[in-house]
Tab-separated table of N, CA, C and O in Angstrom:
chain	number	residue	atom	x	y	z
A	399	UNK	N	11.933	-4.971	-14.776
A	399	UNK	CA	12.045	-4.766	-13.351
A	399	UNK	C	12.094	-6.131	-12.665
A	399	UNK	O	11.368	-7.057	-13.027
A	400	UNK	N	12.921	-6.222	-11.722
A	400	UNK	CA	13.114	-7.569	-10.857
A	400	UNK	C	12.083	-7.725	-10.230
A	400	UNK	O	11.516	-6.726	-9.788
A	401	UNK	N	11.494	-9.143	-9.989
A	401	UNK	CA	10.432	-9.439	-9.056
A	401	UNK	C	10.885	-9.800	-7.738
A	401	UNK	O	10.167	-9.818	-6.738
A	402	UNK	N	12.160	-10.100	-7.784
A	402	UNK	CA	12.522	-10.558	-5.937
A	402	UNK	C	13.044	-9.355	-5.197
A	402	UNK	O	13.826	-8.444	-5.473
A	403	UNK	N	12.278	-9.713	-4.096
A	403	UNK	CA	12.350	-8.272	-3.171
A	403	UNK	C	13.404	-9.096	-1.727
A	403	UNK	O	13.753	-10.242	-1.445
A	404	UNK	N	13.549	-7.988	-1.256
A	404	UNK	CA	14.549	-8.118	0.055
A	404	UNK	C	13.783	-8.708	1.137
A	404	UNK	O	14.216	-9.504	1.969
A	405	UNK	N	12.326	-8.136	1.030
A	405	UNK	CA	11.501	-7.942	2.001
A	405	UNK	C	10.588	-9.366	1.641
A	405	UNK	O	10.992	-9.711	0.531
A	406	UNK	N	9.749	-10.138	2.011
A	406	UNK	CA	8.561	-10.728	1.672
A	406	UNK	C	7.537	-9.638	2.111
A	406	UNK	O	7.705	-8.889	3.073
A	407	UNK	N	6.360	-9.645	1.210
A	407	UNK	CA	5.037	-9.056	1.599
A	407	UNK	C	4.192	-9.899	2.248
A	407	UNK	O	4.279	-11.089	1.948
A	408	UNK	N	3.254	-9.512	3.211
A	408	UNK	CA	2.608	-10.335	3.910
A	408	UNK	C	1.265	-9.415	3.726
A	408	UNK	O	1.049	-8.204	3.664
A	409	UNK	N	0.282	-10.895	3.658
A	409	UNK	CA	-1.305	-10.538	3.498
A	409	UNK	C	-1.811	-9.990	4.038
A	409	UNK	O	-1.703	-10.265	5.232
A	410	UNK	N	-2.795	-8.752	3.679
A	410	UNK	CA	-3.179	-7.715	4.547
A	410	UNK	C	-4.488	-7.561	3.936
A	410	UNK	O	-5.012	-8.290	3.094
A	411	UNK	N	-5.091	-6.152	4.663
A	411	UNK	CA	-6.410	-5.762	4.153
A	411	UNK	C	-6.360	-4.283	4.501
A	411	UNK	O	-6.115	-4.061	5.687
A	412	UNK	N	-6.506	-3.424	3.864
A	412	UNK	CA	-7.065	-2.100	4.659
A	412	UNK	C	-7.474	-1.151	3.525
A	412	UNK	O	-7.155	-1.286	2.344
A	413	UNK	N	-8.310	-0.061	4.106
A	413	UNK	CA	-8.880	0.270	2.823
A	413	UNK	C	-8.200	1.710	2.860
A	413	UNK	O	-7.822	2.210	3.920
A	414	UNK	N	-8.069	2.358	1.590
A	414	UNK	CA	-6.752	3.527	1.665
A	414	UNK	C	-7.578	4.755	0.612
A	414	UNK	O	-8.523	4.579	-0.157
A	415	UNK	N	-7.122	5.508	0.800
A	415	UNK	CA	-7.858	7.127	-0.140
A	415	UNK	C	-6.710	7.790	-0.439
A	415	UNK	O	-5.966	8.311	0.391
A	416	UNK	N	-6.536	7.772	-1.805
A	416	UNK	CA	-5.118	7.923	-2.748
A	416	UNK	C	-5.614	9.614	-2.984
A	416	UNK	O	-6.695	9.917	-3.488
A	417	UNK	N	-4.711	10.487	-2.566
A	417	UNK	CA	-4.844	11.774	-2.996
A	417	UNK	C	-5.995	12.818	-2.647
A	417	UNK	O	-6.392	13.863	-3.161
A	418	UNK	N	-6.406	11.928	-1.348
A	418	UNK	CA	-7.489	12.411	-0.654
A	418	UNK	C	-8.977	12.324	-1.858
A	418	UNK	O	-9.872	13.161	-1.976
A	419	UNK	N	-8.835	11.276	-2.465
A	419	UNK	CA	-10.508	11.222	-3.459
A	419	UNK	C	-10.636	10.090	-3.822
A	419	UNK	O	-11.818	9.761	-3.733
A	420	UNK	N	-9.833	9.091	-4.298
A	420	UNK	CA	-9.473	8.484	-5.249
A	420	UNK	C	-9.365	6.769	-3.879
A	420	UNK	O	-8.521	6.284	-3.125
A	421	UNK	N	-10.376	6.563	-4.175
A	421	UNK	CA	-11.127	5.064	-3.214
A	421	UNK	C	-9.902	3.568	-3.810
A	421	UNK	O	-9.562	3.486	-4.991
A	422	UNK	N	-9.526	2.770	-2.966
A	422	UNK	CA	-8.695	1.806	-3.175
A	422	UNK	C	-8.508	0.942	-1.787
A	422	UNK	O	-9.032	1.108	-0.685
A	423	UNK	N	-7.517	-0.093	-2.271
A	423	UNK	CA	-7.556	-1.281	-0.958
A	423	UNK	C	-6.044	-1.810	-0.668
A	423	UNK	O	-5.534	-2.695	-1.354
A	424	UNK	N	-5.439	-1.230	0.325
A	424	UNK	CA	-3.713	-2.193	0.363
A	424	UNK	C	-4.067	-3.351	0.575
A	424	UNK	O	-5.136	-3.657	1.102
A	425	UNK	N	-2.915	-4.393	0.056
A	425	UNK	CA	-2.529	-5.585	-0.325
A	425	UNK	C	-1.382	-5.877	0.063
A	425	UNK	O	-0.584	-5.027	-0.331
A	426	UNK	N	-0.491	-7.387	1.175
A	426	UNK	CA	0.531	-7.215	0.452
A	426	UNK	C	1.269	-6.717	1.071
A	426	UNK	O	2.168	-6.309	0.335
A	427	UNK	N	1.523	-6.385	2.494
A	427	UNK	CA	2.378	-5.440	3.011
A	427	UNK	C	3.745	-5.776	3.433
A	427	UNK	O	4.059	-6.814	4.015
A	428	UNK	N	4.769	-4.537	2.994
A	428	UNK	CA	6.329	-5.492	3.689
A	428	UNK	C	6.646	-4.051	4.257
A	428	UNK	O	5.834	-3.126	4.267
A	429	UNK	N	7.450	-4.015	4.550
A	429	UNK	CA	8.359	-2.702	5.576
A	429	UNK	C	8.776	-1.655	4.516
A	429	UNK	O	9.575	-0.745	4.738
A	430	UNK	N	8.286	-1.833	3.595
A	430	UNK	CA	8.576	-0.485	2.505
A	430	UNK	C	7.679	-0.293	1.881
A	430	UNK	O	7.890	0.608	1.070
A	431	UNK	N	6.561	-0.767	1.826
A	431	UNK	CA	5.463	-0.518	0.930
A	431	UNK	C	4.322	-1.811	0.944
A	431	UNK	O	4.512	-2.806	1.644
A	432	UNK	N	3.277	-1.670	0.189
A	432	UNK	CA	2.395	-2.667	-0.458
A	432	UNK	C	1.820	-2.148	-1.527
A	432	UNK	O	1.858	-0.994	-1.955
A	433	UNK	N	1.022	-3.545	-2.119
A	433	UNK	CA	0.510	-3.678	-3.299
A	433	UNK	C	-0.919	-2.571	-2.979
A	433	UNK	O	-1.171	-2.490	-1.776
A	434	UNK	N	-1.748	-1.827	-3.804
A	434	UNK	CA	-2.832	-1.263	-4.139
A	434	UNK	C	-3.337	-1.856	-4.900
A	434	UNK	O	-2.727	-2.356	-5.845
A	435	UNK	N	-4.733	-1.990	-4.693
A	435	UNK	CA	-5.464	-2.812	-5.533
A	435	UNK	C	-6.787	-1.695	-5.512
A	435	UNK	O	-7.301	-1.277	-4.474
A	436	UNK	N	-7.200	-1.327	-6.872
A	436	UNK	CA	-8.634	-1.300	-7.301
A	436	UNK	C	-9.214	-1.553	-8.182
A	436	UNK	O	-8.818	-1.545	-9.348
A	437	UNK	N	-10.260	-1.825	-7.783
A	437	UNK	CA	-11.777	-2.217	-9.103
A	437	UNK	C	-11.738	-1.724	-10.418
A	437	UNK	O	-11.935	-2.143	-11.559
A	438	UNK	N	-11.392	-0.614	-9.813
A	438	UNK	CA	-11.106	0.246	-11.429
A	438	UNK	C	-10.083	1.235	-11.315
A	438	UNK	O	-9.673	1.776	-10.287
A	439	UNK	N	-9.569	1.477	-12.990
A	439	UNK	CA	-8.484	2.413	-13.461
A	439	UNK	C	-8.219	3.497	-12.518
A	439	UNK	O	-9.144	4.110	-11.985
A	440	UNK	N	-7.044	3.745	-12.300
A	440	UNK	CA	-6.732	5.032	-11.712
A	440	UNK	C	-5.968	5.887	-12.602
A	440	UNK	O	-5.642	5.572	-13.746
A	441	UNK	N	-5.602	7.373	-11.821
A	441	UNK	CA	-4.874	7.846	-13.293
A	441	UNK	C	-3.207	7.985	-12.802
A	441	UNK	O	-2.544	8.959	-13.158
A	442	UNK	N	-2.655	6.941	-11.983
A	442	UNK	CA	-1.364	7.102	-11.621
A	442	UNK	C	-0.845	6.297	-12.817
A	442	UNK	O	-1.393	5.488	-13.565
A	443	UNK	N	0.603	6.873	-12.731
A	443	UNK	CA	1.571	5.980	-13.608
A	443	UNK	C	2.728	6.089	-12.951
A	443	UNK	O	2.956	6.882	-12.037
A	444	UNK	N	3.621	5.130	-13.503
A	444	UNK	CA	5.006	4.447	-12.268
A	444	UNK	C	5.563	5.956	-12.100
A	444	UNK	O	5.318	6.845	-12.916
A	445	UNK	N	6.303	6.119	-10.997
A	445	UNK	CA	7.025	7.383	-10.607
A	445	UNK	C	6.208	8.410	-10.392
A	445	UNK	O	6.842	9.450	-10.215
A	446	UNK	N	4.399	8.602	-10.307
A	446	UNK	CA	3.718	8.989	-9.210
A	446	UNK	C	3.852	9.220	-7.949
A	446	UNK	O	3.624	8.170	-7.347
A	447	UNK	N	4.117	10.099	-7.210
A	447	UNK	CA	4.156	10.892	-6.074
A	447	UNK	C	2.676	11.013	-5.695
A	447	UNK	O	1.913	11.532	-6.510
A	448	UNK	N	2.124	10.483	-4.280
A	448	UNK	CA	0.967	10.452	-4.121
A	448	UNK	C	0.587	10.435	-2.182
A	448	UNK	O	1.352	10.216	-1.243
A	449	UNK	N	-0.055	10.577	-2.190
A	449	UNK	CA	-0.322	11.268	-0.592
A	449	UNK	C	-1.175	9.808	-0.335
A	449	UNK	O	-1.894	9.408	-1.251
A	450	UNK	N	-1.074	8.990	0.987
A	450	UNK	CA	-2.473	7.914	0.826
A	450	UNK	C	-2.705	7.616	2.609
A	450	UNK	O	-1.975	7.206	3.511
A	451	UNK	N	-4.055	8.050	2.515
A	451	UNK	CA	-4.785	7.817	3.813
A	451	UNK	C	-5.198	6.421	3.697
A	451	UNK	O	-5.947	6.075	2.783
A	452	UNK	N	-4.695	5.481	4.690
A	452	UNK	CA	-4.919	4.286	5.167
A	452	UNK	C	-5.596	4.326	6.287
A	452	UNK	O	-5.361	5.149	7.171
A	453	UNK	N	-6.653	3.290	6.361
A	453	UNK	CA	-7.894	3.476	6.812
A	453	UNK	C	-8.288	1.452	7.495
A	453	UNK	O	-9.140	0.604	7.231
A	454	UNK	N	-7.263	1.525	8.278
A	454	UNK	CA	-7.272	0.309	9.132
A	454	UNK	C	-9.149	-0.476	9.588
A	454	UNK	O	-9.996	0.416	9.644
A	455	UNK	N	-9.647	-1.768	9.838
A	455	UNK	CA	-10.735	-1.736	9.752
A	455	UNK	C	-10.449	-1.751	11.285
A	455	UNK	O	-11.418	-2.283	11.827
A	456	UNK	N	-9.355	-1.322	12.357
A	456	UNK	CA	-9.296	-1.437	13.677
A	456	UNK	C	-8.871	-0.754	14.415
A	456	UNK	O	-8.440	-0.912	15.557
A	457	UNK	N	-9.015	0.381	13.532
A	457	UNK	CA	-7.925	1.718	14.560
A	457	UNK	C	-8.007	3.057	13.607
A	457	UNK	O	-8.745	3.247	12.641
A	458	UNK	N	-7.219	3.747	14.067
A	458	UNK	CA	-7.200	4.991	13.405
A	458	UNK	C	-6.507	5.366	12.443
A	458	UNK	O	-5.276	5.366	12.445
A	459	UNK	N	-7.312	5.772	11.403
A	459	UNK	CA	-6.732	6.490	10.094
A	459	UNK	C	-4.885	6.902	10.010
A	459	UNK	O	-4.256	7.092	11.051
A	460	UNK	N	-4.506	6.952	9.224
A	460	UNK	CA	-3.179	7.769	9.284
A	460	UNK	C	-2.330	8.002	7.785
A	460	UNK	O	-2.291	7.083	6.967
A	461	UNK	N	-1.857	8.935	7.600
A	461	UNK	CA	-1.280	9.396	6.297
A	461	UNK	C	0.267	8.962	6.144
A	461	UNK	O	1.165	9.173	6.960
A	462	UNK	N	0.367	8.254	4.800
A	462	UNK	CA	2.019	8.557	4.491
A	462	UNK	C	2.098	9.105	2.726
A	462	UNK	O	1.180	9.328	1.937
A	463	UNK	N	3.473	9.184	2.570
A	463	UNK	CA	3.025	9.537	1.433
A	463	UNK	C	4.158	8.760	0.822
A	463	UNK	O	5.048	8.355	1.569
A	464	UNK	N	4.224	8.415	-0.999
A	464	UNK	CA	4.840	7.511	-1.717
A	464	UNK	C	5.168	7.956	-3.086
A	464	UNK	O	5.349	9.049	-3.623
A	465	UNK	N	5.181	6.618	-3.491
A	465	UNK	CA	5.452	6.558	-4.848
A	465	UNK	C	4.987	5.431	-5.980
A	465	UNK	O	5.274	4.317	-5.541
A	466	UNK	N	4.549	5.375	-6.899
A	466	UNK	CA	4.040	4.628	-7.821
A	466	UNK	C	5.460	3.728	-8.413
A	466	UNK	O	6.143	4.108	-9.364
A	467	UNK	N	5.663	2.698	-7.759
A	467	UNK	CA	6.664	1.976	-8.440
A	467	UNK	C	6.261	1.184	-9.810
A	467	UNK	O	7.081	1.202	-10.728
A	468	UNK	N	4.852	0.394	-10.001
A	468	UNK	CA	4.618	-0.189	-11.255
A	468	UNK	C	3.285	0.226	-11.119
A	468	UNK	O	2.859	0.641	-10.041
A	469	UNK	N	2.432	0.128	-12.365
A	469	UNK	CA	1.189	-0.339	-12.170
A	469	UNK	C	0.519	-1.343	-13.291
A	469	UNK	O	0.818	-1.189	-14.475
A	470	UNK	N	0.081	-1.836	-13.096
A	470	UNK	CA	-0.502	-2.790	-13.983
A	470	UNK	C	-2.194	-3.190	-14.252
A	470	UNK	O	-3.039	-3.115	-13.360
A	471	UNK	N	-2.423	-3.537	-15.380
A	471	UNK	CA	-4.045	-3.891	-15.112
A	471	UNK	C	-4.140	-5.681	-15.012
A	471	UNK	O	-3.509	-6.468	-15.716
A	472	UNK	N	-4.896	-5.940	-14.172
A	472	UNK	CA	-5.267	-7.038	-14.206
A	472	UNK	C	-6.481	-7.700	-15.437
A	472	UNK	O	-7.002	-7.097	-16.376
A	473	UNK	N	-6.638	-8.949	-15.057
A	473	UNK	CA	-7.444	-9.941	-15.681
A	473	UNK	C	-8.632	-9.053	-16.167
A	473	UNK	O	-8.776	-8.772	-17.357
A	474	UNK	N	-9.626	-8.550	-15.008
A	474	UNK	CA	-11.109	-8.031	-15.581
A	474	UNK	C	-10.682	-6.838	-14.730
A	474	UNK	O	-11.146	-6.730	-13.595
A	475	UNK	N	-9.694	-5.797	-15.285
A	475	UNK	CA	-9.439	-4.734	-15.936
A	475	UNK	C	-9.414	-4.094	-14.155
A	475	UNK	O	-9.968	-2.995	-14.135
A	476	UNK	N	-9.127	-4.343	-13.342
A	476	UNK	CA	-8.787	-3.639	-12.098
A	476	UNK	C	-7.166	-2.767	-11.915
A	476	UNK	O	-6.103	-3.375	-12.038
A	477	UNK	N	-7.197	-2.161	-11.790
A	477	UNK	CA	-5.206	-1.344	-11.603
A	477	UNK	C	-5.013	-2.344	-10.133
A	477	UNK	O	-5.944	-2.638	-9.384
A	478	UNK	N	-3.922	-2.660	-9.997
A	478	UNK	CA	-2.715	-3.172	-9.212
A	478	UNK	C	-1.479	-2.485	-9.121
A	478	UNK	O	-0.504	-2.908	-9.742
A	479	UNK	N	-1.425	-1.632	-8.525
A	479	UNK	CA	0.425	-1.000	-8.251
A	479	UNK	C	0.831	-1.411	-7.028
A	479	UNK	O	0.060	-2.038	-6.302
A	480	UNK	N	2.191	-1.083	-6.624
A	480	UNK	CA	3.185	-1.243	-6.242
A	480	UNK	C	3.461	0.218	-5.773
A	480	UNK	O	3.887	1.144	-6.464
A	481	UNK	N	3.110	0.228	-4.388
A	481	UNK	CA	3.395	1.264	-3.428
A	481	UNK	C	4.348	1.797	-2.839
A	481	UNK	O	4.236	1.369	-1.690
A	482	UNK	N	5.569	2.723	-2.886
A	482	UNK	CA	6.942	2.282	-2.043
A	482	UNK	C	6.432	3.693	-1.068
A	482	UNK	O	6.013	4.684	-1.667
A	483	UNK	N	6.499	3.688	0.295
A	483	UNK	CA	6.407	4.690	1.028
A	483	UNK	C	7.846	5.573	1.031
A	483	UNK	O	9.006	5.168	0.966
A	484	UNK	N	7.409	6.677	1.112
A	484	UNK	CA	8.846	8.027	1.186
A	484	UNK	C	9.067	8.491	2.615
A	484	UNK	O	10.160	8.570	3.174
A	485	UNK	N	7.619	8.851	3.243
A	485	UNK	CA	7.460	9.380	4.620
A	485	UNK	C	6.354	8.743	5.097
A	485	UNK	O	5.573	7.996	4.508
A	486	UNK	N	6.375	9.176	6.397
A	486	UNK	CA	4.962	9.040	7.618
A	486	UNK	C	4.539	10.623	7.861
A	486	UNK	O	5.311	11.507	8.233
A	487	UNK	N	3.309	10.753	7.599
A	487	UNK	CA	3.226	12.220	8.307
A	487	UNK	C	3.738	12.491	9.467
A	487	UNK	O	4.584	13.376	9.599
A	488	UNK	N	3.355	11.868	10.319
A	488	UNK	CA	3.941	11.803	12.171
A	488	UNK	C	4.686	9.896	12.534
A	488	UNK	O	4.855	8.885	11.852
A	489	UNK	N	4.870	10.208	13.659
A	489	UNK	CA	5.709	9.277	14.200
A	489	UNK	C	4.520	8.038	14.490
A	489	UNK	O	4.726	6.877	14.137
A	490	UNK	N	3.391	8.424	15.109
A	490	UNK	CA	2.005	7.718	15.548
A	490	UNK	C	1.534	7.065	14.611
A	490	UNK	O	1.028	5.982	14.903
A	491	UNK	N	1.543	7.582	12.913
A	491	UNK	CA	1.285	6.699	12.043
A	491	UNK	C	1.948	6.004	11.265
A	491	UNK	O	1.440	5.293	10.398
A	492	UNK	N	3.597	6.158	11.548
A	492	UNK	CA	4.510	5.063	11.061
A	492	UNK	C	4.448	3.921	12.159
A	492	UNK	O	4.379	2.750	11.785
A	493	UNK	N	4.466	4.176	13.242
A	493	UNK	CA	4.314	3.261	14.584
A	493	UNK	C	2.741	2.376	14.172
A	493	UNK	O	2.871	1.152	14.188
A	494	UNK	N	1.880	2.693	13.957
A	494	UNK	CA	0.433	1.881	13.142
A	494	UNK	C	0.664	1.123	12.050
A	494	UNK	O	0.047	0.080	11.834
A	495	UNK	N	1.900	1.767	11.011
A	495	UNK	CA	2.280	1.060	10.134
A	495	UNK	C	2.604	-0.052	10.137
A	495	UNK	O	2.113	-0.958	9.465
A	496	UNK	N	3.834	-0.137	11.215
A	496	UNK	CA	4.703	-1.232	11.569
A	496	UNK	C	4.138	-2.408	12.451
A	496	UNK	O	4.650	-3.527	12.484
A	497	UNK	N	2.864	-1.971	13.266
A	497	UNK	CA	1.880	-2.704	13.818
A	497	UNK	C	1.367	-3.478	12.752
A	497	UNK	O	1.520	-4.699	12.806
A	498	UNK	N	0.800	-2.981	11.819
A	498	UNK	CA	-0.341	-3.903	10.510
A	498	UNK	C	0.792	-4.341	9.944
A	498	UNK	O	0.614	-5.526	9.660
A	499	UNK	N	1.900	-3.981	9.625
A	499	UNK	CA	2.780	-5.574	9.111
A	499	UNK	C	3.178	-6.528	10.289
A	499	UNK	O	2.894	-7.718	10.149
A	500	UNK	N	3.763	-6.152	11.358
A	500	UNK	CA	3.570	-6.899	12.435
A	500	UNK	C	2.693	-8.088	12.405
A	500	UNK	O	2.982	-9.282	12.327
A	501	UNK	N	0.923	-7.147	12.529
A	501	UNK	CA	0.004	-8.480	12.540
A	501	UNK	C	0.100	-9.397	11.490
A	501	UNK	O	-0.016	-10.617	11.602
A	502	UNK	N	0.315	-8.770	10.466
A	502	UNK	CA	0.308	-9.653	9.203
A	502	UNK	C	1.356	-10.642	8.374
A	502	UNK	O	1.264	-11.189	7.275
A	503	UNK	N	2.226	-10.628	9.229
A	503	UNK	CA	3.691	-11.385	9.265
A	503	UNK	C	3.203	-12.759	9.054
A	503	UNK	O	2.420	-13.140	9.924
A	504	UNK	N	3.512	-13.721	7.976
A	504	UNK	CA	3.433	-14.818	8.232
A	504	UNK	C	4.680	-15.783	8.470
A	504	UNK	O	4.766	-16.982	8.204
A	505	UNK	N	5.620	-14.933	9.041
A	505	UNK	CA	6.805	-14.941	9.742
A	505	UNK	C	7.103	-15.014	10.836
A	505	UNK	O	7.222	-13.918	11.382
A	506	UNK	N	7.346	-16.125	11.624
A	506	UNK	CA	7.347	-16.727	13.094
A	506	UNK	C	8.728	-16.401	13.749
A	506	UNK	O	8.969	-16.768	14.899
């Protein structure tokens, strides 16, 4: 799989609930997706279809839903995937979306 993207990702933070149970942290954000990062194993694998509540530390919750493009384990055994969004539940939480890459643009 190619590593150069169209998009750059820009540094983020927010904490996200994969499948309504399943605790994790976005990373990383560009206009199609970001990186997921957790502590520990999850049970997705690439081409996962997955529902994920993002959970801003400055505003209100909001749902989209995706897809498992890679996943990988890191160094001391944490999962890292590669998020590509499909939908926004509503219009209000793609509009929040585009705000937190907004802020996080290190693009002038």
């Amino acid at each position: 799989m190619s590593t150069e993207r169209k998009d750059p990702r820009n540094q983020s933070y927010a904490k996200i609930l994969l499948d309504g149970s399943m605790p994790a942290y976005m990373r990383d954000i560009s206009p199609q997706g970001f990186r997921v990062y957790s502590p520990v194993p999850l049970p997705y694998k690439e081409g996962s279809r997955i529902s994920c509540k993002v959970i801003p530390s400055d505003g209100e919750p909001f749902d989209i839903e995706g897809e498992i493009r890679w996943n990988r384990q890191g160094e001391d055994g944490e999962d890292i995937m590669g998020f590509r969004i499909s939908s926004f539940t509503d219009a209000e939480g793609e509009s929040r979306y585009k705000e937190m890459n907004k802020r996080f643009s290190t693009q002038k």
